Short mmCIF file of C-alpha atoms in Angstrom, two decimals:
data_model
loop_
_atom_site.label_atom_id
_atom_site.label_comp_id
_atom_site.label_asym_id
_atom_site.label_seq_id
_atom_site.Cartn_x
_atom_site.Cartn_y
_atom_site.Cartn_z
CA MET A 17 2.11 23.05 27.13
CA THR A 18 0.27 20.13 28.47
CA ASP A 19 1.40 16.60 28.76
CA LEU A 20 -1.01 15.50 25.94
CA GLN A 21 0.48 18.21 23.78
CA SER A 22 4.06 16.99 24.48
CA LYS A 23 3.19 13.29 23.76
CA HIS A 24 1.52 14.25 20.52
CA GLN A 25 4.74 16.31 19.46
CA VAL A 26 6.89 13.51 20.40
CA ARG A 27 4.63 10.81 18.38
CA THR A 28 4.70 13.24 15.28
CA LYS A 29 8.50 13.33 15.24
CA CYS A 30 8.49 9.59 15.09
CA GLU A 31 5.87 9.34 12.53
CA LYS A 32 7.00 9.97 9.14
CA ARG A 33 5.13 7.55 6.82
CA GLN A 34 1.26 7.00 6.68
CA TRP A 35 0.64 10.09 9.08
CA GLU A 36 -3.04 10.87 7.68
CA LEU A 37 -4.21 7.07 8.11
CA ARG A 38 -2.75 7.14 11.86
CA GLU A 39 -4.52 10.50 12.49
CA GLY A 40 -7.57 9.45 11.29
CA ILE A 41 -7.69 6.27 13.63
CA ARG A 42 -6.79 8.47 16.56
CA SER A 43 -9.58 10.94 15.63
CA ARG A 44 -11.86 7.88 15.47
CA ILE A 45 -10.53 6.46 18.83
CA GLY A 46 -11.29 9.91 20.74
CA GLU A 47 -15.02 10.18 19.06
CA LEU A 48 -15.53 6.61 19.96
CA ARG A 49 -14.25 7.28 23.67
CA ALA A 50 -16.90 10.15 23.84
CA LEU A 51 -19.69 7.90 22.71
CA LEU A 52 -18.85 5.30 25.21
CA GLU A 53 -19.09 7.57 27.89
CA THR A 54 -22.60 8.72 26.75
CA LYS A 55 -23.59 5.33 26.31
CA LYS A 56 -22.42 4.15 29.66
CA GLN A 57 -24.32 6.98 31.25
CA ARG A 58 -27.68 6.01 29.38
CA ALA A 59 -27.00 2.48 30.24
CA ASP A 60 -26.66 3.11 33.99
CA GLN A 61 -30.16 4.66 33.98
CA ASP A 62 -31.85 1.95 31.94
CA ALA A 63 -35.01 0.32 33.38
CA ASP A 64 -33.85 -3.17 32.59
CA PRO A 65 -31.51 -4.60 35.63
CA THR A 66 -29.85 -6.82 33.00
CA VAL A 67 -28.70 -3.88 30.99
CA ARG A 68 -27.64 -1.93 34.01
CA ALA A 69 -25.57 -5.06 35.26
CA ALA A 70 -23.81 -5.55 31.92
CA ALA A 71 -22.79 -1.86 31.17
CA PRO A 72 -19.66 -1.80 33.41
CA VAL A 73 -18.14 -4.81 31.95
CA LEU A 74 -18.92 -3.73 28.64
CA TYR A 75 -17.74 -0.35 29.26
CA LYS A 76 -14.71 -1.40 30.99
CA SER A 77 -13.72 -3.75 27.95
CA ALA A 78 -14.41 -1.31 25.32
CA ALA A 79 -12.25 1.24 26.98
CA ALA A 80 -9.57 -1.19 27.38
CA GLU A 81 -9.75 -1.91 23.48
CA LEU A 82 -9.36 1.68 22.89
CA CYS A 83 -6.27 2.07 25.04
CA ILE A 84 -4.51 -0.89 23.60
CA ALA A 85 -5.45 0.53 19.89
CA GLU A 86 -4.09 3.97 20.98
CA GLU A 87 -0.91 2.29 22.32
CA ALA A 88 -0.32 0.37 19.08
CA LEU A 89 -0.07 3.66 17.20
CA ASN A 90 2.59 4.94 19.74
CA HIS A 91 5.08 2.95 18.09
CA CYS A 92 8.29 5.34 18.89
CA ASP A 93 9.74 2.70 21.23
CA CYS A 94 9.31 0.10 18.60
CA PRO A 95 11.15 1.58 15.40
CA ARG A 96 11.64 -2.14 13.93
CA ARG A 97 8.06 -2.73 13.47
CA LEU A 98 6.46 -2.22 10.24
CA THR A 99 4.13 1.11 10.13
CA SER A 100 1.39 -0.95 8.49
CA ALA A 101 1.37 -3.54 11.13
CA HIS A 102 0.78 -0.94 13.80
CA LEU A 103 -2.31 0.41 12.05
CA ALA A 104 -3.76 -2.85 11.35
CA ALA A 105 -3.25 -3.89 15.03
CA ALA A 106 -4.88 -0.39 16.16
CA GLN A 107 -7.86 -1.00 13.60
CA THR A 108 -8.36 -4.69 14.89
CA HIS A 109 -8.70 -3.30 18.52
CA PHE A 110 -10.68 -0.25 17.52
CA ASP A 111 -13.32 -2.54 15.71
CA ALA A 112 -13.46 -4.62 19.00
CA ALA A 113 -14.34 -1.44 20.87
CA LEU A 114 -16.99 -0.51 18.33
CA ASN A 115 -18.73 -3.92 18.59
CA LEU A 116 -18.69 -3.65 22.49
CA LEU A 117 -20.07 -0.25 21.93
CA LEU A 118 -22.98 -1.45 19.88
CA ARG A 119 -23.91 -3.95 22.62
CA LEU A 120 -23.69 -1.16 25.23
CA ALA A 121 -25.97 1.22 23.16
CA PRO A 122 -29.73 1.16 23.29
CA LEU A 123 -31.48 -0.74 20.53
CA ASP A 124 -32.80 2.37 19.00
CA ASP A 125 -29.30 3.54 18.34
CA VAL A 126 -28.24 0.22 17.02
CA MET A 127 -31.43 0.38 14.50
CA ALA A 128 -30.35 3.82 13.28
CA ARG A 129 -26.92 2.32 12.43
CA ILE A 130 -28.31 -0.72 10.24
CA PRO A 131 -27.51 1.17 6.98
CA ASN A 132 -24.00 1.69 7.77
CA LEU A 133 -23.63 -2.01 9.16
CA LEU A 134 -25.31 -3.35 6.04
CA ALA A 135 -23.21 -1.55 3.58
CA LEU A 136 -20.21 -3.10 5.54
CA VAL A 137 -21.61 -6.44 5.48
CA ARG A 138 -22.17 -6.24 1.70
CA GLU A 139 -18.75 -5.26 1.21
CA HIS A 140 -17.08 -8.12 2.50
CA LEU A 141 -19.36 -10.94 2.67
CA SER A 142 -20.73 -12.83 -0.44
CA GLU A 143 -24.38 -13.17 -1.53
CA THR A 144 -24.73 -16.57 -0.07
CA ASP A 145 -23.40 -16.08 3.10
CA PRO A 146 -26.10 -16.74 5.72
CA ARG A 147 -25.13 -14.25 8.06
CA ARG A 148 -25.34 -11.36 5.24
CA VAL A 149 -28.72 -13.22 4.29
CA ARG A 150 -29.84 -12.40 7.97
CA VAL A 151 -28.51 -9.14 8.12
CA GLU A 152 -30.49 -8.12 4.93
CA GLN A 153 -33.61 -9.53 6.40
CA ILE A 154 -33.02 -7.21 9.71
CA ALA A 155 -32.46 -4.25 7.50
CA LYS A 156 -35.55 -5.13 5.52
CA ASN A 157 -37.76 -4.40 8.50
CA ALA A 158 -35.68 -1.58 9.61
CA LEU A 159 -35.73 0.21 6.41
CA LYS A 160 -39.48 0.30 6.38
CA PRO A 161 -41.73 3.24 7.48
CA LYS A 162 -41.68 3.77 11.30
CA ALA A 163 -45.35 2.77 11.28
CA GLU A 164 -44.88 -0.61 9.62
CA SER A 165 -41.24 -1.59 11.07
CA LYS A 166 -40.91 -3.66 14.16
CA PRO A 167 -38.63 -2.83 17.19
CA LEU A 168 -35.09 -4.37 16.91
CA SER A 169 -34.55 -7.41 19.37
CA TYR A 170 -31.66 -8.23 21.26
CA GLU A 171 -31.29 -11.35 19.02
CA GLU A 172 -31.27 -9.39 15.87
CA ARG A 173 -28.65 -6.95 17.60
CA GLU A 174 -26.49 -9.88 18.24
CA ALA A 175 -26.64 -11.35 14.72
CA LEU A 176 -25.90 -7.77 13.33
CA ILE A 177 -22.71 -7.30 15.60
CA ASP A 178 -21.62 -10.88 14.62
CA ALA A 179 -22.08 -10.38 10.81
CA VAL A 180 -20.37 -6.99 10.99
CA GLY A 181 -17.41 -8.67 13.02
CA VAL A 182 -16.75 -11.25 10.50
CA ALA A 183 -17.23 -8.52 7.67
CA ARG A 184 -14.32 -6.57 9.47
CA GLN A 185 -12.17 -9.81 9.77
CA ALA A 186 -12.61 -10.21 6.27
CA LEU A 187 -11.34 -6.59 5.49
CA GLN A 188 -8.39 -7.29 7.77
CA ARG A 189 -7.81 -10.71 5.51
CA GLU A 190 -7.74 -8.60 2.43
CA HIS A 191 -5.29 -6.16 3.83
CA LEU A 192 -3.05 -8.92 4.82
CA ARG A 193 -3.00 -10.44 1.32
CA VAL A 194 -2.12 -6.98 0.03
CA LEU A 195 0.82 -6.91 2.56
CA SER A 196 1.77 -10.45 1.55
CA PHE A 197 1.80 -9.50 -1.95
CA VAL A 198 4.04 -6.28 -1.36
CA ARG A 199 6.59 -8.40 0.87
CA VAL A 200 6.85 -10.86 -2.08
CA VAL A 201 7.40 -8.10 -4.49
CA LEU A 202 9.92 -6.28 -2.16
CA PHE A 203 11.76 -9.62 -1.72
CA VAL A 204 12.09 -10.25 -5.53
CA THR A 205 13.13 -6.77 -5.98
CA LEU A 206 15.99 -7.28 -3.35
CA GLY A 207 16.98 -10.46 -4.96
CA LEU A 208 17.15 -9.21 -8.38
CA ALA A 209 19.10 -6.05 -7.09
CA VAL A 210 21.67 -8.12 -5.56
CA ILE A 211 22.11 -10.31 -8.71
CA SER A 212 22.55 -7.16 -10.92
CA VAL A 213 25.15 -5.95 -8.42
CA VAL A 214 27.06 -9.25 -8.55
CA VAL A 215 26.84 -9.43 -12.19
CA ALA A 216 28.27 -5.75 -12.42
CA VAL A 217 31.02 -6.64 -9.98
CA LEU A 218 31.92 -9.92 -11.79
CA GLY A 219 31.94 -7.99 -15.16
CA SER A 220 34.16 -5.58 -13.83
CA LEU A 221 36.62 -7.89 -12.46
CA PHE A 222 36.43 -10.77 -15.17
CA PRO A 223 35.57 -8.71 -18.31
CA GLN A 224 36.98 -11.52 -20.55
CA LEU A 225 34.79 -14.31 -18.94
CA VAL A 226 31.52 -13.62 -20.91
CA PRO A 227 32.20 -10.35 -22.91
CA LEU A 228 29.65 -8.21 -24.40
CA CYS A 229 31.37 -7.84 -27.65
CA PHE A 230 30.37 -8.57 -31.32
CA ARG A 231 32.87 -9.46 -34.22
CA GLN A 232 32.17 -7.83 -37.35
CA PRO A 233 33.94 -8.36 -40.62
CA ARG A 234 35.73 -5.46 -42.45
CA PRO A 235 36.60 -6.85 -45.91
CA GLU A 236 37.86 -3.39 -47.26
CA LEU A 237 40.48 -3.39 -44.37
CA ASN A 238 41.18 -7.17 -44.56
CA SER A 239 40.65 -7.30 -40.92
CA PHE A 240 37.65 -7.59 -38.27
CA GLU A 241 36.29 -4.91 -35.86
CA ILE A 242 35.47 -6.00 -32.17
CA VAL A 243 32.76 -3.90 -31.04
CA CYS A 244 32.05 -3.53 -27.28
CA PRO A 245 29.53 -1.30 -25.37
CA THR A 246 32.49 1.17 -24.42
CA ARG A 247 34.86 0.87 -27.23
CA SER A 248 35.56 -0.94 -30.36
CA GLU A 249 38.95 -2.01 -32.02
CA VAL A 250 40.07 -3.15 -35.47
CA VAL A 251 42.02 -6.36 -35.57
CA ALA A 252 43.86 -8.15 -38.48
CA LYS A 253 42.37 -11.49 -39.54
CA SER A 254 45.77 -13.09 -38.69
CA ALA A 255 45.98 -11.53 -35.16
CA THR A 256 45.04 -13.78 -32.08
CA GLU A 257 43.18 -11.01 -30.43
CA ASP A 258 39.80 -11.55 -29.89
CA HIS A 259 36.60 -10.49 -28.06
CA ALA A 260 38.14 -11.06 -24.50
CA GLU A 261 41.01 -9.08 -25.44
CA VAL A 262 39.12 -5.97 -26.39
CA ALA A 263 36.25 -6.33 -23.56
CA PHE A 264 36.60 -3.56 -21.11
CA SER A 265 35.59 -3.76 -17.20
CA TRP A 266 33.03 -1.05 -17.63
CA ASP A 267 30.92 -2.84 -20.27
CA TYR A 268 28.63 -4.83 -17.92
CA LEU A 269 28.12 -1.68 -15.69
CA VAL A 270 27.15 0.68 -18.50
CA VAL A 271 24.92 -1.81 -19.98
CA GLU A 272 23.17 -2.30 -16.71
CA ILE A 273 22.97 1.56 -16.03
CA VAL A 274 21.37 2.07 -19.52
CA GLY A 275 18.93 -0.67 -18.97
CA LEU A 276 17.79 0.72 -15.36
CA VAL A 277 17.36 4.09 -16.87
CA ALA A 278 15.12 2.46 -19.69
CA ALA A 279 13.16 0.69 -17.08
CA SER A 280 12.79 4.10 -14.94
CA VAL A 281 11.39 5.57 -18.05
CA ALA A 282 8.90 2.42 -18.26
CA ALA A 283 7.92 2.69 -14.53
CA ALA A 284 7.36 6.20 -14.83
CA ALA A 285 5.06 5.61 -17.98
CA THR A 286 2.76 3.35 -16.09
CA LEU A 287 2.00 5.88 -13.56
CA ARG A 288 -0.66 6.96 -15.87
CA ARG A 289 -2.59 3.62 -15.05
CA ILE A 290 -1.99 3.90 -11.16
CA LYS A 291 -5.27 5.00 -9.20
CA GLY A 292 -3.63 4.82 -5.72
CA THR A 293 -4.75 2.91 -2.86
CA SER A 294 -6.11 3.75 0.47
CA THR A 295 -4.46 0.88 2.11
CA PRO A 296 -1.40 1.36 4.52
CA TYR A 297 0.63 -0.81 1.83
CA ASN A 298 2.60 0.85 -1.05
CA VAL A 299 1.82 -1.53 -3.93
CA PRO A 300 2.29 0.93 -6.80
CA VAL A 301 5.89 1.57 -5.28
CA ALA A 302 7.05 -1.88 -4.93
CA LEU A 303 5.89 -2.56 -8.46
CA ALA A 304 7.81 0.39 -9.84
CA LEU A 305 11.02 -0.64 -7.97
CA LEU A 306 10.71 -4.01 -9.26
CA LYS A 307 11.18 -2.71 -12.66
CA LEU A 308 14.42 -1.13 -12.17
CA PRO A 309 16.66 -4.15 -11.22
CA THR A 310 14.62 -6.26 -13.87
CA GLY A 311 15.62 -3.63 -16.82
CA ALA A 312 19.23 -3.95 -15.79
CA LEU A 313 19.30 -7.64 -16.04
CA THR A 314 17.08 -7.68 -19.16
CA ALA A 315 19.62 -5.50 -20.74
CA VAL A 316 22.46 -7.60 -20.27
CA LEU A 317 20.41 -10.84 -21.07
CA GLY A 318 19.23 -9.49 -24.53
CA LEU A 319 22.65 -8.68 -25.38
CA LEU A 320 23.70 -12.08 -24.50
CA LEU A 321 21.11 -13.57 -26.76
CA MET A 322 22.15 -11.23 -29.48
CA ARG A 323 25.62 -12.31 -29.30
CA GLY A 324 24.98 -16.15 -29.34
CA GLU A 325 23.00 -15.59 -32.54
CA PHE A 326 19.45 -16.42 -30.79
CA VAL A 327 17.88 -13.59 -33.03
CA PRO A 328 18.59 -14.16 -36.65
CA GLY A 329 20.04 -11.31 -38.52
CA LEU A 330 20.76 -9.41 -35.35
CA SER A 331 24.03 -11.24 -34.37
CA ALA A 332 26.43 -8.62 -35.25
CA LEU A 333 26.35 -4.89 -34.28
CA ASP A 334 28.36 -2.35 -35.95
CA SER A 335 29.10 -0.07 -33.41
CA PRO A 336 29.19 0.76 -29.35
CA ALA A 337 26.08 3.24 -30.00
CA GLN A 338 24.07 0.26 -31.59
CA ILE A 339 24.87 -1.88 -28.65
CA ILE A 340 23.60 0.96 -25.93
CA ALA A 341 20.59 1.40 -28.12
CA TRP A 342 19.70 -2.20 -27.86
CA ALA A 343 20.17 -2.16 -24.24
CA ILE A 344 17.80 0.81 -24.15
CA VAL A 345 15.51 -1.47 -26.14
CA PHE A 346 15.93 -4.51 -23.86
CA GLY A 347 15.71 -2.52 -20.59
CA TYR A 348 12.41 -1.19 -21.51
CA ALA A 349 11.30 -4.56 -22.76
CA GLN A 350 11.23 -5.72 -18.94
CA GLN A 351 7.71 -4.24 -19.22
CA ILE A 352 6.67 -7.39 -21.07
CA PHE A 353 7.44 -9.46 -17.81
CA THR A 354 6.51 -6.97 -15.16
CA ARG A 355 3.03 -6.21 -16.71
CA LEU A 356 1.92 -9.49 -15.55
CA VAL A 357 2.97 -8.77 -12.01
CA ASP A 358 1.24 -5.06 -12.36
CA ASN A 359 -2.00 -6.70 -13.29
CA GLN A 360 -1.66 -8.82 -10.16
CA GLY A 361 -0.84 -6.03 -8.11
CA GLN A 362 -4.03 -4.41 -9.41
CA ALA A 363 -6.20 -7.31 -8.83
CA VAL A 364 -4.99 -7.92 -5.29
CA LEU A 365 -5.84 -3.96 -4.89
CA ASN A 366 -9.42 -4.72 -6.33
CA ALA A 367 -10.16 -7.28 -4.07
CA VAL A 368 -10.21 -5.14 -1.00
CA GLY A 369 -13.64 -4.18 -0.48
CA GLY A 370 -14.84 -0.68 -0.65
CA PRO A 371 -17.44 1.47 -2.11
CA ASN A 372 -16.27 1.14 -5.63
CA ASN A 373 -16.07 -2.87 -5.31
CA ILE A 374 -19.81 -3.04 -3.94
CA PRO A 375 -21.80 -5.58 -6.36
CA PRO A 376 -24.60 -3.83 -7.86
CA VAL A 377 -27.76 -4.37 -5.82
CA ARG A 378 -30.34 -6.14 -7.85
CA ALA A 379 -33.61 -4.49 -8.51
CA ARG A 380 -35.68 -7.22 -6.75
CA ASP A 381 -33.92 -6.41 -3.66
CA THR A 382 -34.45 -2.88 -3.95
CA GLN A 383 -38.19 -3.51 -4.33
CA ASP A 384 -38.04 -5.79 -1.38
CA GLN A 385 -36.68 -3.09 0.74
CA GLU A 386 -39.08 -0.64 -0.49
#
C-alpha cells in the first residue's frame, strides 16, 4: 500500500459528514494540478519573454494555493472545527489557484472558457454591476463567429479574472449567510430545548406551583372533579383540596412529550416541501430540529392559556384524554410560528446563486450576442 493510499484511508475514517462535497473538491484539485503542469510547460516555451518570466511565479503561487486547499480538507488533527468551515476554506484557496491558472494559460484557452466565466458572473453579480457589464461586452465579441471575433487582449483577460474573482467572493458571502442563519436557528433550538427541560424538571419537583389541572363541576354528585393530564379526582364542594393537591409530578413531562411528538409529525409533514441543498449547511435539518422544543413548549403554554380562561368556552376540560388531545393540537400548532422561519430559510437558500436562480436573459441581449 502506498503512502497516498494510506493517507486517503486515514482521511476517510475521519470524514463522516459531507464526504461527497469534500471528495468533489479533492478531485478538482487533482485536475487543476495537472492542468497547471501543462500550462506551465506551454508558458516556458512561449515566444513572449514577459510570459516566460511570469510563469514560474504564477505556477509557484498556484501550486501553493492548491496545497493549502488540500490541507484544509485534511482536518483529522482539528476535530473541533466545523466541517463546513474546512470546505469553505478549501474552496477559497482553490478559486485563487484557478485565477492564477487563468493568468498563466494562453489567451486562446481563456477565450474558450469565456462562456463558463460569463455564466458565473451572471449568477452572482447584478445586471448594473460595471464588472458584469464589461464581461458581457467581452463575451459579446468572443461568441461571434471566428472570422468576426477579435483576439482576446491581456487587459480583457484581467477584467475577466477580476470579475470572476468578485463573483466567487459573492458566492462565498452567500454561503456565509446560510451558515449564519443555520447557527442562529441551532442556538435558538438549543435555548428552547434547555427551557423545555427546565420546565419539565420544575414541574416534576413542584407540581403544585402552576398545575395543569381544570376544575369541572359535578352537580349530580354535589362535588367537583379536578382533571389533570395524568389523573383526575372527585372532591366534595366542602373539601379544601384543590388543583394543587391533585396535580401530579408527571403532568408537565407528559404534556411536553406529547407536544414534542406532535411537532415531530409536523416536521415530517413539511419534508414534502424540502428541495434539499447543495451547500454544506443543513438548513432543512436545523429547521426540523427547531420544531421539536417549540412543540413541547406550545403544548404547555396552550394549556395554561386555556386554564386561565383565555379562550372562552374552552376553560374546562372533562378528562385527561381531552387534555392530552389539546396538547397534541397545541404541539402541532407550533407550525404557525415556525412556518415563518421555514419561509426565511427557503429565502436564504434561494439567495445562493446557481443555475436555477439565474435571471432570464433578455431577448435583446440574446440578439446582441448573435
